[in-house]
mmCIF file with all atom_site columns, C-alpha atoms in Angstrom:
data_model
loop_
_atom_site.group_PDB
_atom_site.id
_atom_site.type_symbol
_atom_site.label_atom_id
_atom_site.label_alt_id
_atom_site.label_comp_id
_atom_site.label_asym_id
_atom_site.label_entity_id
_atom_site.label_seq_id
_atom_site.pdbx_PDB_ins_code
_atom_site.Cartn_x
_atom_site.Cartn_y
_atom_site.Cartn_z
_atom_site.occupancy
_atom_site.B_iso_or_equiv
_atom_site.pdbx_formal_charge
_atom_site.auth_seq_id
_atom_site.auth_comp_id
_atom_site.auth_asym_id
_atom_site.auth_atom_id
_atom_site.pdbx_PDB_model_num
ATOM 1   C CA . ASP D 1 1   ? -105.141 66.591 15.854 1.00 0.00 ? 1   ASP D CA 1
ATOM 2   C CA . SER D 1 2   ? -102.591 63.341 15.463 1.00 0.00 ? 2   SER D CA 1
ATOM 3   C CA . GLY D 1 3   ? -104.824 61.242 17.785 1.00 0.00 ? 3   GLY D CA 1
ATOM 4   C CA . VAL D 1 4   ? -102.646 60.553 20.316 1.00 0.00 ? 4   VAL D CA 1
ATOM 5   C CA . THR D 1 5   ? -103.658 61.842 23.223 1.00 0.00 ? 5   THR D CA 1
ATOM 6   C CA . GLN D 1 6   ? -101.689 62.700 26.646 1.00 0.00 ? 6   GLN D CA 1
ATOM 7   C CA . THR D 1 7   ? -102.361 63.689 29.757 1.00 0.00 ? 7   THR D CA 1
ATOM 8   C CA . PRO D 1 8   ? -101.914 65.458 31.848 1.00 0.00 ? 8   PRO D CA 1
ATOM 9   C CA . LYS D 1 9   ? -100.509 68.696 29.738 1.00 0.00 ? 9   LYS D CA 1
ATOM 10  C CA . HIS D 1 10  ? -99.190  69.948 32.897 1.00 0.00 ? 10  HIS D CA 1
ATOM 11  C CA . LEU D 1 11  ? -97.942  69.079 35.823 1.00 0.00 ? 11  LEU D CA 1
ATOM 12  C CA . ILE D 1 12  ? -96.387  70.709 38.993 1.00 0.00 ? 12  ILE D CA 1
ATOM 13  C CA . THR D 1 13  ? -94.613  68.527 41.892 1.00 0.00 ? 13  THR D CA 1
ATOM 14  C CA . ALA D 1 14  ? -91.577  68.821 44.067 1.00 0.00 ? 14  ALA D CA 1
ATOM 15  C CA . THR D 1 15  ? -88.456  67.386 44.074 1.00 0.00 ? 15  THR D CA 1
ATOM 16  C CA . GLY D 1 16  ? -88.180  64.040 45.559 1.00 0.00 ? 16  GLY D CA 1
ATOM 17  C CA . GLN D 1 17  ? -92.031  63.092 44.312 1.00 0.00 ? 17  GLN D CA 1
ATOM 18  C CA . ARG D 1 18  ? -93.529  60.474 41.965 1.00 0.00 ? 18  ARG D CA 1
ATOM 19  C CA . VAL D 1 19  ? -95.688  61.294 38.916 1.00 0.00 ? 19  VAL D CA 1
ATOM 20  C CA . THR D 1 20  ? -97.331  58.944 36.215 1.00 0.00 ? 20  THR D CA 1
ATOM 21  C CA . LEU D 1 21  ? -97.794  60.276 32.446 1.00 0.00 ? 21  LEU D CA 1
ATOM 22  C CA . ARG D 1 22  ? -100.794 58.806 30.249 1.00 0.00 ? 22  ARG D CA 1
ATOM 23  C CA . CYS D 1 23  ? -100.652 58.424 26.712 1.00 0.00 ? 23  CYS D CA 1
ATOM 24  C CA . SER D 1 24  ? -103.539 56.799 24.587 1.00 0.00 ? 24  SER D CA 1
ATOM 25  C CA . PRO D 1 25  ? -101.730 56.143 20.982 1.00 0.00 ? 25  PRO D CA 1
ATOM 26  C CA . ARG D 1 26  ? -103.935 56.457 18.097 1.00 0.00 ? 26  ARG D CA 1
ATOM 27  C CA . SER D 1 27  ? -106.424 53.676 17.606 1.00 0.00 ? 27  SER D CA 1
ATOM 28  C CA . GLY D 1 28  ? -105.163 50.667 15.625 1.00 0.00 ? 28  GLY D CA 1
ATOM 29  C CA . ASP D 1 29  ? -101.235 51.596 16.718 1.00 0.00 ? 29  ASP D CA 1
ATOM 30  C CA . LEU D 1 30  ? -99.318  49.233 18.090 1.00 0.00 ? 30  LEU D CA 1
ATOM 31  C CA . SER D 1 31  ? -96.620  50.807 19.053 1.00 0.00 ? 31  SER D CA 1
ATOM 32  C CA . VAL D 1 32  ? -95.768  53.442 21.476 1.00 0.00 ? 32  VAL D CA 1
ATOM 33  C CA . TYR D 1 33  ? -92.782  55.923 21.961 1.00 0.00 ? 33  TYR D CA 1
ATOM 34  C CA . TRP D 1 34  ? -92.054  58.021 24.757 1.00 0.00 ? 34  TRP D CA 1
ATOM 35  C CA . TYR D 1 35  ? -89.189  61.031 24.424 1.00 0.00 ? 35  TYR D CA 1
ATOM 36  C CA . GLN D 1 36  ? -87.970  63.277 26.163 1.00 0.00 ? 36  GLN D CA 1
ATOM 37  C CA . GLN D 1 37  ? -87.238  67.225 25.366 1.00 0.00 ? 37  GLN D CA 1
ATOM 38  C CA . SER D 1 38  ? -85.255  69.198 27.560 1.00 0.00 ? 38  SER D CA 1
ATOM 39  C CA . LEU D 1 39  ? -84.795  73.210 27.145 1.00 0.00 ? 39  LEU D CA 1
ATOM 40  C CA . ASP D 1 40  ? -84.192  73.789 24.083 1.00 0.00 ? 40  ASP D CA 1
ATOM 41  C CA . GLN D 1 41  ? -82.937  70.547 23.000 1.00 0.00 ? 41  GLN D CA 1
ATOM 42  C CA . GLY D 1 42  ? -83.522  67.550 20.623 1.00 0.00 ? 42  GLY D CA 1
ATOM 43  C CA . LEU D 1 43  ? -85.937  65.107 21.454 1.00 0.00 ? 43  LEU D CA 1
ATOM 44  C CA . GLN D 1 44  ? -84.137  61.943 23.146 1.00 0.00 ? 44  GLN D CA 1
ATOM 45  C CA . PHE D 1 45  ? -85.759  58.693 22.655 1.00 0.00 ? 45  PHE D CA 1
ATOM 46  C CA . LEU D 1 46  ? -86.490  57.159 25.983 1.00 0.00 ? 46  LEU D CA 1
ATOM 47  C CA . ILE D 1 47  ? -88.540  53.870 25.556 1.00 0.00 ? 47  ILE D CA 1
ATOM 48  C CA . GLN D 1 48  ? -90.780  52.080 23.024 1.00 0.00 ? 48  GLN D CA 1
ATOM 49  C CA . TYR D 1 49  ? -93.604  49.498 23.712 1.00 0.00 ? 49  TYR D CA 1
ATOM 50  C CA . TYR D 1 50  ? -95.142  47.300 21.061 1.00 0.00 ? 50  TYR D CA 1
ATOM 51  C CA . ASN D 1 51  ? -98.585  45.461 21.314 1.00 0.00 ? 51  ASN D CA 1
ATOM 52  C CA . GLY D 1 52  ? -97.812  45.203 25.308 1.00 0.00 ? 52  GLY D CA 1
ATOM 53  C CA . GLU D 1 53  ? -94.082  44.183 25.132 1.00 0.00 ? 53  GLU D CA 1
ATOM 54  C CA . GLU D 1 54  ? -91.119  46.765 25.653 1.00 0.00 ? 54  GLU D CA 1
ATOM 55  C CA . ARG D 1 55  ? -89.308  46.860 22.545 1.00 0.00 ? 55  ARG D CA 1
ATOM 56  C CA . ALA D 1 56  ? -86.321  49.839 22.548 1.00 0.00 ? 56  ALA D CA 1
ATOM 57  C CA . LYS D 1 57  ? -84.710  51.161 25.329 1.00 0.00 ? 57  LYS D CA 1
ATOM 58  C CA . GLY D 1 58  ? -82.923  54.641 25.276 1.00 0.00 ? 58  GLY D CA 1
ATOM 59  C CA . ASN D 1 59  ? -81.526  56.695 27.662 1.00 0.00 ? 59  ASN D CA 1
ATOM 60  C CA . ILE D 1 60  ? -83.964  56.346 30.361 1.00 0.00 ? 60  ILE D CA 1
ATOM 61  C CA . LEU D 1 61  ? -83.196  56.448 33.949 1.00 0.00 ? 61  LEU D CA 1
ATOM 62  C CA . GLU D 1 62  ? -83.742  53.826 36.246 1.00 0.00 ? 62  GLU D CA 1
ATOM 63  C CA . ARG D 1 63  ? -85.625  55.885 38.610 1.00 0.00 ? 63  ARG D CA 1
ATOM 64  C CA . PHE D 1 64  ? -88.197  56.255 35.041 1.00 0.00 ? 64  PHE D CA 1
ATOM 65  C CA . SER D 1 65  ? -90.125  53.072 34.032 1.00 0.00 ? 65  SER D CA 1
ATOM 66  C CA . ALA D 1 66  ? -93.211  52.479 31.609 1.00 0.00 ? 66  ALA D CA 1
ATOM 67  C CA . GLN D 1 67  ? -95.872  50.121 30.297 1.00 0.00 ? 67  GLN D CA 1
ATOM 68  C CA . GLN D 1 68  ? -97.781  49.523 27.905 1.00 0.00 ? 68  GLN D CA 1
ATOM 69  C CA . PHE D 1 69  ? -101.449 47.936 28.567 1.00 0.00 ? 69  PHE D CA 1
ATOM 70  C CA . PRO D 1 70  ? -103.914 45.376 27.040 1.00 0.00 ? 70  PRO D CA 1
ATOM 71  C CA . ASP D 1 71  ? -105.935 48.097 25.555 1.00 0.00 ? 71  ASP D CA 1
ATOM 72  C CA . LEU D 1 72  ? -102.341 49.698 23.617 1.00 0.00 ? 72  LEU D CA 1
ATOM 73  C CA . HIS D 1 73  ? -102.371 52.950 26.166 1.00 0.00 ? 73  HIS D CA 1
ATOM 74  C CA . SER D 1 74  ? -99.055  53.440 27.976 1.00 0.00 ? 74  SER D CA 1
ATOM 75  C CA . GLU D 1 75  ? -98.115  55.359 31.111 1.00 0.00 ? 75  GLU D CA 1
ATOM 76  C CA . LEU D 1 76  ? -94.568  56.840 31.856 1.00 0.00 ? 76  LEU D CA 1
ATOM 77  C CA . ASN D 1 77  ? -93.791  56.552 35.673 1.00 0.00 ? 77  ASN D CA 1
ATOM 78  C CA . LEU D 1 78  ? -90.915  59.111 37.039 1.00 0.00 ? 78  LEU D CA 1
ATOM 79  C CA . SER D 1 79  ? -90.174  58.662 40.424 1.00 0.00 ? 79  SER D CA 1
ATOM 80  C CA . SER D 1 80  ? -87.825  60.362 43.080 1.00 0.00 ? 80  SER D CA 1
ATOM 81  C CA . LEU D 1 81  ? -87.993  63.589 40.736 1.00 0.00 ? 81  LEU D CA 1
ATOM 82  C CA . GLU D 1 82  ? -85.075  65.927 40.581 1.00 0.00 ? 82  GLU D CA 1
ATOM 83  C CA . LEU D 1 83  ? -84.720  69.252 39.363 1.00 0.00 ? 83  LEU D CA 1
ATOM 84  C CA . GLY D 1 84  ? -83.181  68.062 36.168 1.00 0.00 ? 84  GLY D CA 1
ATOM 85  C CA . ASP D 1 85  ? -86.243  65.684 35.281 1.00 0.00 ? 85  ASP D CA 1
ATOM 86  C CA . SER D 1 86  ? -88.033  69.456 34.504 1.00 0.00 ? 86  SER D CA 1
ATOM 87  C CA . ALA D 1 87  ? -89.093  68.666 30.447 1.00 0.00 ? 87  ALA D CA 1
ATOM 88  C CA . LEU D 1 88  ? -91.782  68.334 27.803 1.00 0.00 ? 88  LEU D CA 1
ATOM 89  C CA . TYR D 1 89  ? -92.403  64.608 27.666 1.00 0.00 ? 89  TYR D CA 1
ATOM 90  C CA . PHE D 1 90  ? -93.706  63.260 24.244 1.00 0.00 ? 90  PHE D CA 1
ATOM 91  C CA . CYS D 1 91  ? -95.922  60.050 23.588 1.00 0.00 ? 91  CYS D CA 1
ATOM 92  C CA . ALA D 1 92  ? -95.867  59.088 19.950 1.00 0.00 ? 92  ALA D CA 1
ATOM 93  C CA . SER D 1 93  ? -97.494  56.112 17.944 1.00 0.00 ? 93  SER D CA 1
ATOM 94  C CA . SER D 1 94  ? -97.217  54.371 15.138 1.00 0.00 ? 94  SER D CA 1
ATOM 95  C CA . ASP D 1 95  ? -98.540  51.131 13.020 1.00 0.00 ? 95  ASP D CA 1
ATOM 96  C CA . HIS D 1 96  ? -95.584  49.387 11.385 1.00 0.00 ? 96  HIS D CA 1
ATOM 97  C CA . ARG D 1 97  ? -97.996  48.673 8.441  1.00 0.00 ? 97  ARG D CA 1
ATOM 98  C CA . GLY D 1 98  ? -94.516  48.417 6.447  1.00 0.00 ? 98  GLY D CA 1
ATOM 99  C CA . SER D 1 99  ? -94.430  51.758 4.420  1.00 0.00 ? 99  SER D CA 1
ATOM 100 C CA . GLY D 1 100 ? -92.152  53.392 6.657  1.00 0.00 ? 100 GLY D CA 1
ATOM 101 C CA . THR D 1 101 ? -92.176  54.664 10.549 1.00 0.00 ? 101 THR D CA 1
ATOM 102 C CA . GLU D 1 102 ? -93.723  57.684 10.367 1.00 0.00 ? 102 GLU D CA 1
ATOM 103 C CA . ALA D 1 103 ? -94.544  57.990 14.530 1.00 0.00 ? 103 ALA D CA 1
ATOM 104 C CA . PHE D 1 104 ? -97.533  60.600 15.531 1.00 0.00 ? 104 PHE D CA 1
ATOM 105 C CA . PHE D 1 105 ? -96.809  62.700 18.664 1.00 0.00 ? 105 PHE D CA 1
ATOM 106 C CA . GLY D 1 106 ? -99.496  64.146 20.686 1.00 0.00 ? 106 GLY D CA 1
ATOM 107 C CA . GLN D 1 107 ? -99.279  67.482 22.655 1.00 0.00 ? 107 GLN D CA 1
ATOM 108 C CA . GLY D 1 108 ? -96.682  66.314 25.239 1.00 0.00 ? 108 GLY D CA 1
ATOM 109 C CA . THR D 1 109 ? -96.752  66.325 29.314 1.00 0.00 ? 109 THR D CA 1
ATOM 110 C CA . ARG D 1 110 ? -94.811  69.434 30.986 1.00 0.00 ? 110 ARG D CA 1
ATOM 111 C CA . LEU D 1 111 ? -93.034  68.429 34.143 1.00 0.00 ? 111 LEU D CA 1
ATOM 112 C CA . THR D 1 112 ? -92.172  71.289 36.252 1.00 0.00 ? 112 THR D CA 1
ATOM 113 C CA . VAL D 1 113 ? -89.946  69.771 39.326 1.00 0.00 ? 113 VAL D CA 1
ATOM 114 C CA . VAL D 1 114 ? -89.686  72.698 42.053 1.00 0.00 ? 114 VAL D CA 1
ATOM 115 C CA . ASP Z 2 1   ? -72.938  60.226 20.635 1.00 0.00 ? 1   ASP Z CA 1
ATOM 116 C CA . GLN Z 2 2   ? -75.335  62.472 18.531 1.00 0.00 ? 2   GLN Z CA 1
ATOM 117 C CA . GLN Z 2 3   ? -76.166  60.261 14.972 1.00 0.00 ? 3   GLN Z CA 1
ATOM 118 C CA . VAL Z 2 4   ? -78.682  62.958 13.661 1.00 0.00 ? 4   VAL Z CA 1
ATOM 119 C CA . LYS Z 2 5   ? -76.969  65.848 13.631 1.00 0.00 ? 5   LYS Z CA 1
ATOM 120 C CA . GLN Z 2 6   ? -78.814  69.559 12.421 1.00 0.00 ? 6   GLN Z CA 1
ATOM 121 C CA . ASN Z 2 7   ? -75.751  72.380 12.472 1.00 0.00 ? 7   ASN Z CA 1
ATOM 122 C CA . SER Z 2 8   ? -77.822  75.180 11.579 1.00 0.00 ? 8   SER Z CA 1
ATOM 123 C CA . PRO Z 2 9   ? -79.634  75.869 14.870 1.00 0.00 ? 9   PRO Z CA 1
ATOM 124 C CA . SER Z 2 10  ? -81.487  78.472 13.128 1.00 0.00 ? 10  SER Z CA 1
ATOM 125 C CA . LEU Z 2 11  ? -82.629  79.709 9.581  1.00 0.00 ? 11  LEU Z CA 1
ATOM 126 C CA . SER Z 2 12  ? -84.106  82.792 8.667  1.00 0.00 ? 12  SER Z CA 1
ATOM 127 C CA . VAL Z 2 13  ? -85.996  83.324 5.416  1.00 0.00 ? 13  VAL Z CA 1
ATOM 128 C CA . GLN Z 2 14  ? -88.228  86.207 3.235  1.00 0.00 ? 14  GLN Z CA 1
ATOM 129 C CA . GLU Z 2 15  ? -91.596  85.268 2.298  1.00 0.00 ? 15  GLU Z CA 1
ATOM 130 C CA . GLY Z 2 16  ? -91.745  83.324 -1.290 1.00 0.00 ? 16  GLY Z CA 1
ATOM 131 C CA . ARG Z 2 17  ? -88.131  82.477 -1.229 1.00 0.00 ? 17  ARG Z CA 1
ATOM 132 C CA . ILE Z 2 18  ? -86.791  79.016 -0.609 1.00 0.00 ? 18  ILE Z CA 1
ATOM 133 C CA . SER Z 2 19  ? -85.854  77.949 2.573  1.00 0.00 ? 19  SER Z CA 1
ATOM 134 C CA . ILE Z 2 20  ? -83.334  74.652 3.019  1.00 0.00 ? 20  ILE Z CA 1
ATOM 135 C CA . LEU Z 2 21  ? -82.857  72.508 6.032  1.00 0.00 ? 21  LEU Z CA 1
ATOM 136 C CA . ASN Z 2 22  ? -79.854  70.432 6.323  1.00 0.00 ? 22  ASN Z CA 1
ATOM 137 C CA . CYS Z 2 23  ? -79.113  67.239 8.382  1.00 0.00 ? 23  CYS Z CA 1
ATOM 138 C CA . ASP Z 2 24  ? -76.686  65.166 8.647  1.00 0.00 ? 24  ASP Z CA 1
ATOM 139 C CA . TYR Z 2 25  ? -76.204  61.439 10.048 1.00 0.00 ? 25  TYR Z CA 1
ATOM 140 C CA . THR Z 2 26  ? -73.424  58.815 11.201 1.00 0.00 ? 26  THR Z CA 1
ATOM 141 C CA . ASN Z 2 27  ? -75.435  55.740 11.609 1.00 0.00 ? 27  ASN Z CA 1
ATOM 142 C CA . SER Z 2 28  ? -75.270  53.793 8.052  1.00 0.00 ? 28  SER Z CA 1
ATOM 143 C CA . MET Z 2 29  ? -77.913  51.498 9.710  1.00 0.00 ? 29  MET Z CA 1
ATOM 144 C CA . PHE Z 2 30  ? -80.418  54.342 9.319  1.00 0.00 ? 30  PHE Z CA 1
ATOM 145 C CA . ASP Z 2 31  ? -82.757  53.448 5.861  1.00 0.00 ? 31  ASP Z CA 1
ATOM 146 C CA . TYR Z 2 32  ? -85.801  55.796 6.914  1.00 0.00 ? 32  TYR Z CA 1
ATOM 147 C CA . PHE Z 2 33  ? -85.681  59.432 7.112  1.00 0.00 ? 33  PHE Z CA 1
ATOM 148 C CA . LEU Z 2 34  ? -88.267  61.958 8.027  1.00 0.00 ? 34  LEU Z CA 1
ATOM 149 C CA . TRP Z 2 35  ? -89.046  65.562 8.757  1.00 0.00 ? 35  TRP Z CA 1
ATOM 150 C CA . TYR Z 2 36  ? -91.129  66.845 11.573 1.00 0.00 ? 36  TYR Z CA 1
ATOM 151 C CA . LYS Z 2 37  ? -92.458  70.582 12.069 1.00 0.00 ? 37  LYS Z CA 1
ATOM 152 C CA . LYS Z 2 38  ? -93.151  71.643 15.630 1.00 0.00 ? 38  LYS Z CA 1
ATOM 153 C CA . TYR Z 2 39  ? -94.705  75.221 16.858 1.00 0.00 ? 39  TYR Z CA 1
ATOM 154 C CA . PRO Z 2 40  ? -94.389  75.604 20.455 1.00 0.00 ? 40  PRO Z CA 1
ATOM 155 C CA . ALA Z 2 41  ? -96.350  74.055 23.142 1.00 0.00 ? 41  ALA Z CA 1
ATOM 156 C CA . GLU Z 2 42  ? -97.299  71.618 20.729 1.00 0.00 ? 42  GLU Z CA 1
ATOM 157 C CA . GLY Z 2 43  ? -96.127  68.062 19.660 1.00 0.00 ? 43  GLY Z CA 1
ATOM 158 C CA . PRO Z 2 44  ? -94.035  67.236 16.854 1.00 0.00 ? 44  PRO Z CA 1
ATOM 159 C CA . THR Z 2 45  ? -95.948  67.084 13.344 1.00 0.00 ? 45  THR Z CA 1
ATOM 160 C CA . PHE Z 2 46  ? -94.684  64.661 10.636 1.00 0.00 ? 46  PHE Z CA 1
ATOM 161 C CA . LEU Z 2 47  ? -94.244  66.405 7.305  1.00 0.00 ? 47  LEU Z CA 1
ATOM 162 C CA . ILE Z 2 48  ? -92.538  64.354 5.145  1.00 0.00 ? 48  ILE Z CA 1
ATOM 163 C CA . SER Z 2 49  ? -90.175  61.340 4.956  1.00 0.00 ? 49  SER Z CA 1
ATOM 164 C CA . ILE Z 2 50  ? -87.861  59.343 2.242  1.00 0.00 ? 50  ILE Z CA 1
ATOM 165 C CA . SER Z 2 51  ? -86.667  55.946 2.120  1.00 0.00 ? 51  SER Z CA 1
ATOM 166 C CA . SER Z 2 52  ? -83.434  55.205 1.388  1.00 0.00 ? 52  SER Z CA 1
ATOM 167 C CA . ILE Z 2 53  ? -84.108  53.484 -1.342 1.00 0.00 ? 53  ILE Z CA 1
ATOM 168 C CA . LYS Z 2 54  ? -84.917  57.056 -3.035 1.00 0.00 ? 54  LYS Z CA 1
ATOM 169 C CA . ASP Z 2 55  ? -83.387  59.896 -3.472 1.00 0.00 ? 55  ASP Z CA 1
ATOM 170 C CA . LYS Z 2 56  ? -85.750  62.835 -3.924 1.00 0.00 ? 56  LYS Z CA 1
ATOM 171 C CA . ASN Z 2 57  ? -89.607  62.585 -2.581 1.00 0.00 ? 57  ASN Z CA 1
ATOM 172 C CA . GLU Z 2 58  ? -91.609  65.371 -3.123 1.00 0.00 ? 58  GLU Z CA 1
ATOM 173 C CA . ASP Z 2 59  ? -94.935  66.482 -1.511 1.00 0.00 ? 59  ASP Z CA 1
ATOM 174 C CA . GLY Z 2 60  ? -96.566  70.231 -2.293 1.00 0.00 ? 60  GLY Z CA 1
ATOM 175 C CA . ARG Z 2 61  ? -94.353  72.706 -1.393 1.00 0.00 ? 61  ARG Z CA 1
ATOM 176 C CA . PHE Z 2 62  ? -91.799  69.993 0.590  1.00 0.00 ? 62  PHE Z CA 1
ATOM 177 C CA . THR Z 2 63  ? -89.295  68.515 -1.161 1.00 0.00 ? 63  THR Z CA 1
ATOM 178 C CA . VAL Z 2 64  ? -86.705  65.579 0.730  1.00 0.00 ? 64  VAL Z CA 1
ATOM 179 C CA . PHE Z 2 65  ? -83.473  65.210 -0.738 1.00 0.00 ? 65  PHE Z CA 1
ATOM 180 C CA . LEU Z 2 66  ? -81.439  62.339 0.106  1.00 0.00 ? 66  LEU Z CA 1
ATOM 181 C CA . ASN Z 2 67  ? -77.625  61.996 -0.522 1.00 0.00 ? 67  ASN Z CA 1
ATOM 182 C CA . LYS Z 2 68  ? -76.859  58.532 1.119  1.00 0.00 ? 68  LYS Z CA 1
ATOM 183 C CA . SER Z 2 69  ? -72.868  58.168 0.114  1.00 0.00 ? 69  SER Z CA 1
ATOM 184 C CA . ALA Z 2 70  ? -72.734  61.721 2.050  1.00 0.00 ? 70  ALA Z CA 1
ATOM 185 C CA . LYS Z 2 71  ? -75.077  60.591 4.551  1.00 0.00 ? 71  LYS Z CA 1
ATOM 186 C CA . HIS Z 2 72  ? -77.067  63.645 4.031  1.00 0.00 ? 72  HIS Z CA 1
ATOM 187 C CA . LEU Z 2 73  ? -80.741  65.011 3.537  1.00 0.00 ? 73  LEU Z CA 1
ATOM 188 C CA . SER Z 2 74  ? -81.973  68.169 3.149  1.00 0.00 ? 74  SER Z CA 1
ATOM 189 C CA . LEU Z 2 75  ? -85.392  69.826 3.469  1.00 0.00 ? 75  LEU Z CA 1
ATOM 190 C CA . HIS Z 2 76  ? -86.299  72.579 1.035  1.00 0.00 ? 76  HIS Z CA 1
ATOM 191 C CA . ILE Z 2 77  ? -89.944  74.955 1.205  1.00 0.00 ? 77  ILE Z CA 1
ATOM 192 C CA . VAL Z 2 78  ? -90.467  76.594 -2.134 1.00 0.00 ? 78  VAL Z CA 1
ATOM 193 C CA . PRO Z 2 79  ? -92.474  78.878 -1.639 1.00 0.00 ? 79  PRO Z CA 1
ATOM 194 C CA . SER Z 2 80  ? -91.647  79.712 1.919  1.00 0.00 ? 80  SER Z CA 1
ATOM 195 C CA . GLN Z 2 81  ? -94.913  81.193 3.827  1.00 0.00 ? 81  GLN Z CA 1
ATOM 196 C CA . PRO Z 2 82  ? -95.081  83.046 7.102  1.00 0.00 ? 82  PRO Z CA 1
ATOM 197 C CA . GLY Z 2 83  ? -97.006  79.976 8.606  1.00 0.00 ? 83  GLY Z CA 1
ATOM 198 C CA . ASP Z 2 84  ? -94.205  77.708 8.433  1.00 0.00 ? 84  ASP Z CA 1
ATOM 199 C CA . SER Z 2 85  ? -91.945  79.392 10.918 1.00 0.00 ? 85  SER Z CA 1
ATOM 200 C CA . ALA Z 2 86  ? -91.502  76.748 13.354 1.00 0.00 ? 86  ALA Z CA 1
ATOM 201 C CA . VAL Z 2 87  ? -88.676  74.158 14.837 1.00 0.00 ? 87  VAL Z CA 1
ATOM 202 C CA . TYR Z 2 88  ? -87.851  71.539 12.004 1.00 0.00 ? 88  TYR Z CA 1
ATOM 203 C CA . PHE Z 2 89  ? -86.426  68.179 13.048 1.00 0.00 ? 89  PHE Z CA 1
ATOM 204 C CA . CYS Z 2 90  ? -85.021  65.951 11.475 1.00 0.00 ? 90  CYS Z CA 1
ATOM 205 C CA . ALA Z 2 91  ? -85.131  62.050 12.284 1.00 0.00 ? 91  ALA Z CA 1
ATOM 206 C CA . ALA Z 2 92  ? -84.082  58.481 10.852 1.00 0.00 ? 92  ALA Z CA 1
ATOM 207 C CA . SER Z 2 93  ? -85.010  55.217 11.985 1.00 0.00 ? 93  SER Z CA 1
ATOM 208 C CA . ALA Z 2 94  ? -83.696  51.718 11.223 1.00 0.00 ? 94  ALA Z CA 1
ATOM 209 C CA . PHE Z 2 95  ? -86.682  50.507 9.607  1.00 0.00 ? 95  PHE Z CA 1
ATOM 210 C CA . SER Z 2 96  ? -85.155  47.064 8.644  1.00 0.00 ? 96  SER Z CA 1
ATOM 211 C CA . GLY Z 2 97  ? -85.964  45.560 12.221 1.00 0.00 ? 97  GLY Z CA 1
ATOM 212 C CA . GLY Z 2 98  ? -83.359  44.539 14.823 1.00 0.00 ? 98  GLY Z CA 1
ATOM 213 C CA . THR Z 2 99  ? -84.188  45.913 18.319 1.00 0.00 ? 99  THR Z CA 1
ATOM 214 C CA . SER Z 2 100 ? -84.712  49.405 17.118 1.00 0.00 ? 100 SER Z CA 1
ATOM 215 C CA . TYR Z 2 101 ? -87.544  48.782 15.350 1.00 0.00 ? 101 TYR Z CA 1
ATOM 216 C CA . GLY Z 2 102 ? -89.047  51.719 14.444 1.00 0.00 ? 102 GLY Z CA 1
ATOM 217 C CA . LYS Z 2 103 ? -87.669  54.172 17.068 1.00 0.00 ? 103 LYS Z CA 1
ATOM 218 C CA . LEU Z 2 104 ? -86.679  57.636 16.036 1.00 0.00 ? 104 LEU Z CA 1
ATOM 219 C CA . THR Z 2 105 ? -83.413  59.063 16.267 1.00 0.00 ? 105 THR Z CA 1
ATOM 220 C CA . PHE Z 2 106 ? -84.188  63.315 15.858 1.00 0.00 ? 106 PHE Z CA 1
ATOM 221 C CA . GLY Z 2 107 ? -81.498  66.010 15.438 1.00 0.00 ? 107 GLY Z CA 1
ATOM 222 C CA . GLN Z 2 108 ? -81.248  68.817 17.824 1.00 0.00 ? 108 GLN Z CA 1
ATOM 223 C CA . GLY Z 2 109 ? -83.951  71.032 15.639 1.00 0.00 ? 109 GLY Z CA 1
ATOM 224 C CA . THR Z 2 110 ? -83.533  74.301 13.191 1.00 0.00 ? 110 THR Z CA 1
ATOM 225 C CA . ILE Z 2 111 ? -85.688  77.023 14.092 1.00 0.00 ? 111 ILE Z CA 1
ATOM 226 C CA . LEU Z 2 112 ? -87.042  78.530 11.254 1.00 0.00 ? 112 LEU Z CA 1
ATOM 227 C CA . THR Z 2 113 ? -88.327  82.055 10.379 1.00 0.00 ? 113 THR Z CA 1
ATOM 228 C CA . VAL Z 2 114 ? -90.143  83.043 7.453  1.00 0.00 ? 114 VAL Z CA 1
ATOM 229 C CA . HIS Z 2 115 ? -90.500  87.336 7.207  1.00 0.00 ? 115 HIS Z CA 1
ATOM 230 C CA . PRO Z 2 116 ? -93.619  88.613 5.234  1.00 0.00 ? 116 PRO Z CA 1
#
């Protein structure tokens, strides 16, 4: 158990809809990252938050947005969903204590758009 | 622009032998490298890491080697066990700061199968 919790585990929704994925980081971790893994592909970095502020952005579509709340949990919002958005979405967290940047991953949310 | 590449999609090894997984990178700003292991339907699990100031780091059966001049790293698993069968991802970050502080860039992964 990595200590990172993602809900829901599975989500099936129709095209055009909007969904929210939730992530609770490990206790004490200030950084939260969101990654997307599509069919047999590597993990693509979407966005990073550090202590409530956006820190880095990757290949995140304009239809997607995220935020990190004062209690450090994060939400990834996906709107106007398309079939191609079907993927595994992972959240990770790290503490940046200076010893390196190991990130610990949640179990992921499998999103299926039909 | 794939900054971290794992050119072998798969590797098959006999139990007890050595598994060697390779990874190449192009971004000279990367200064911290990690290996993750992933089972189906689970999130990636951190295995081992290495800072760019070292050329080797060992943890039990797992050793990571870094060749900065060649921008190449490898993960050695000795001896390999059937439970090691999983997808292995190489990742890199620019720890030194900047706007990508802590962000991990992943390779495409290598599927390791260890046969009994």
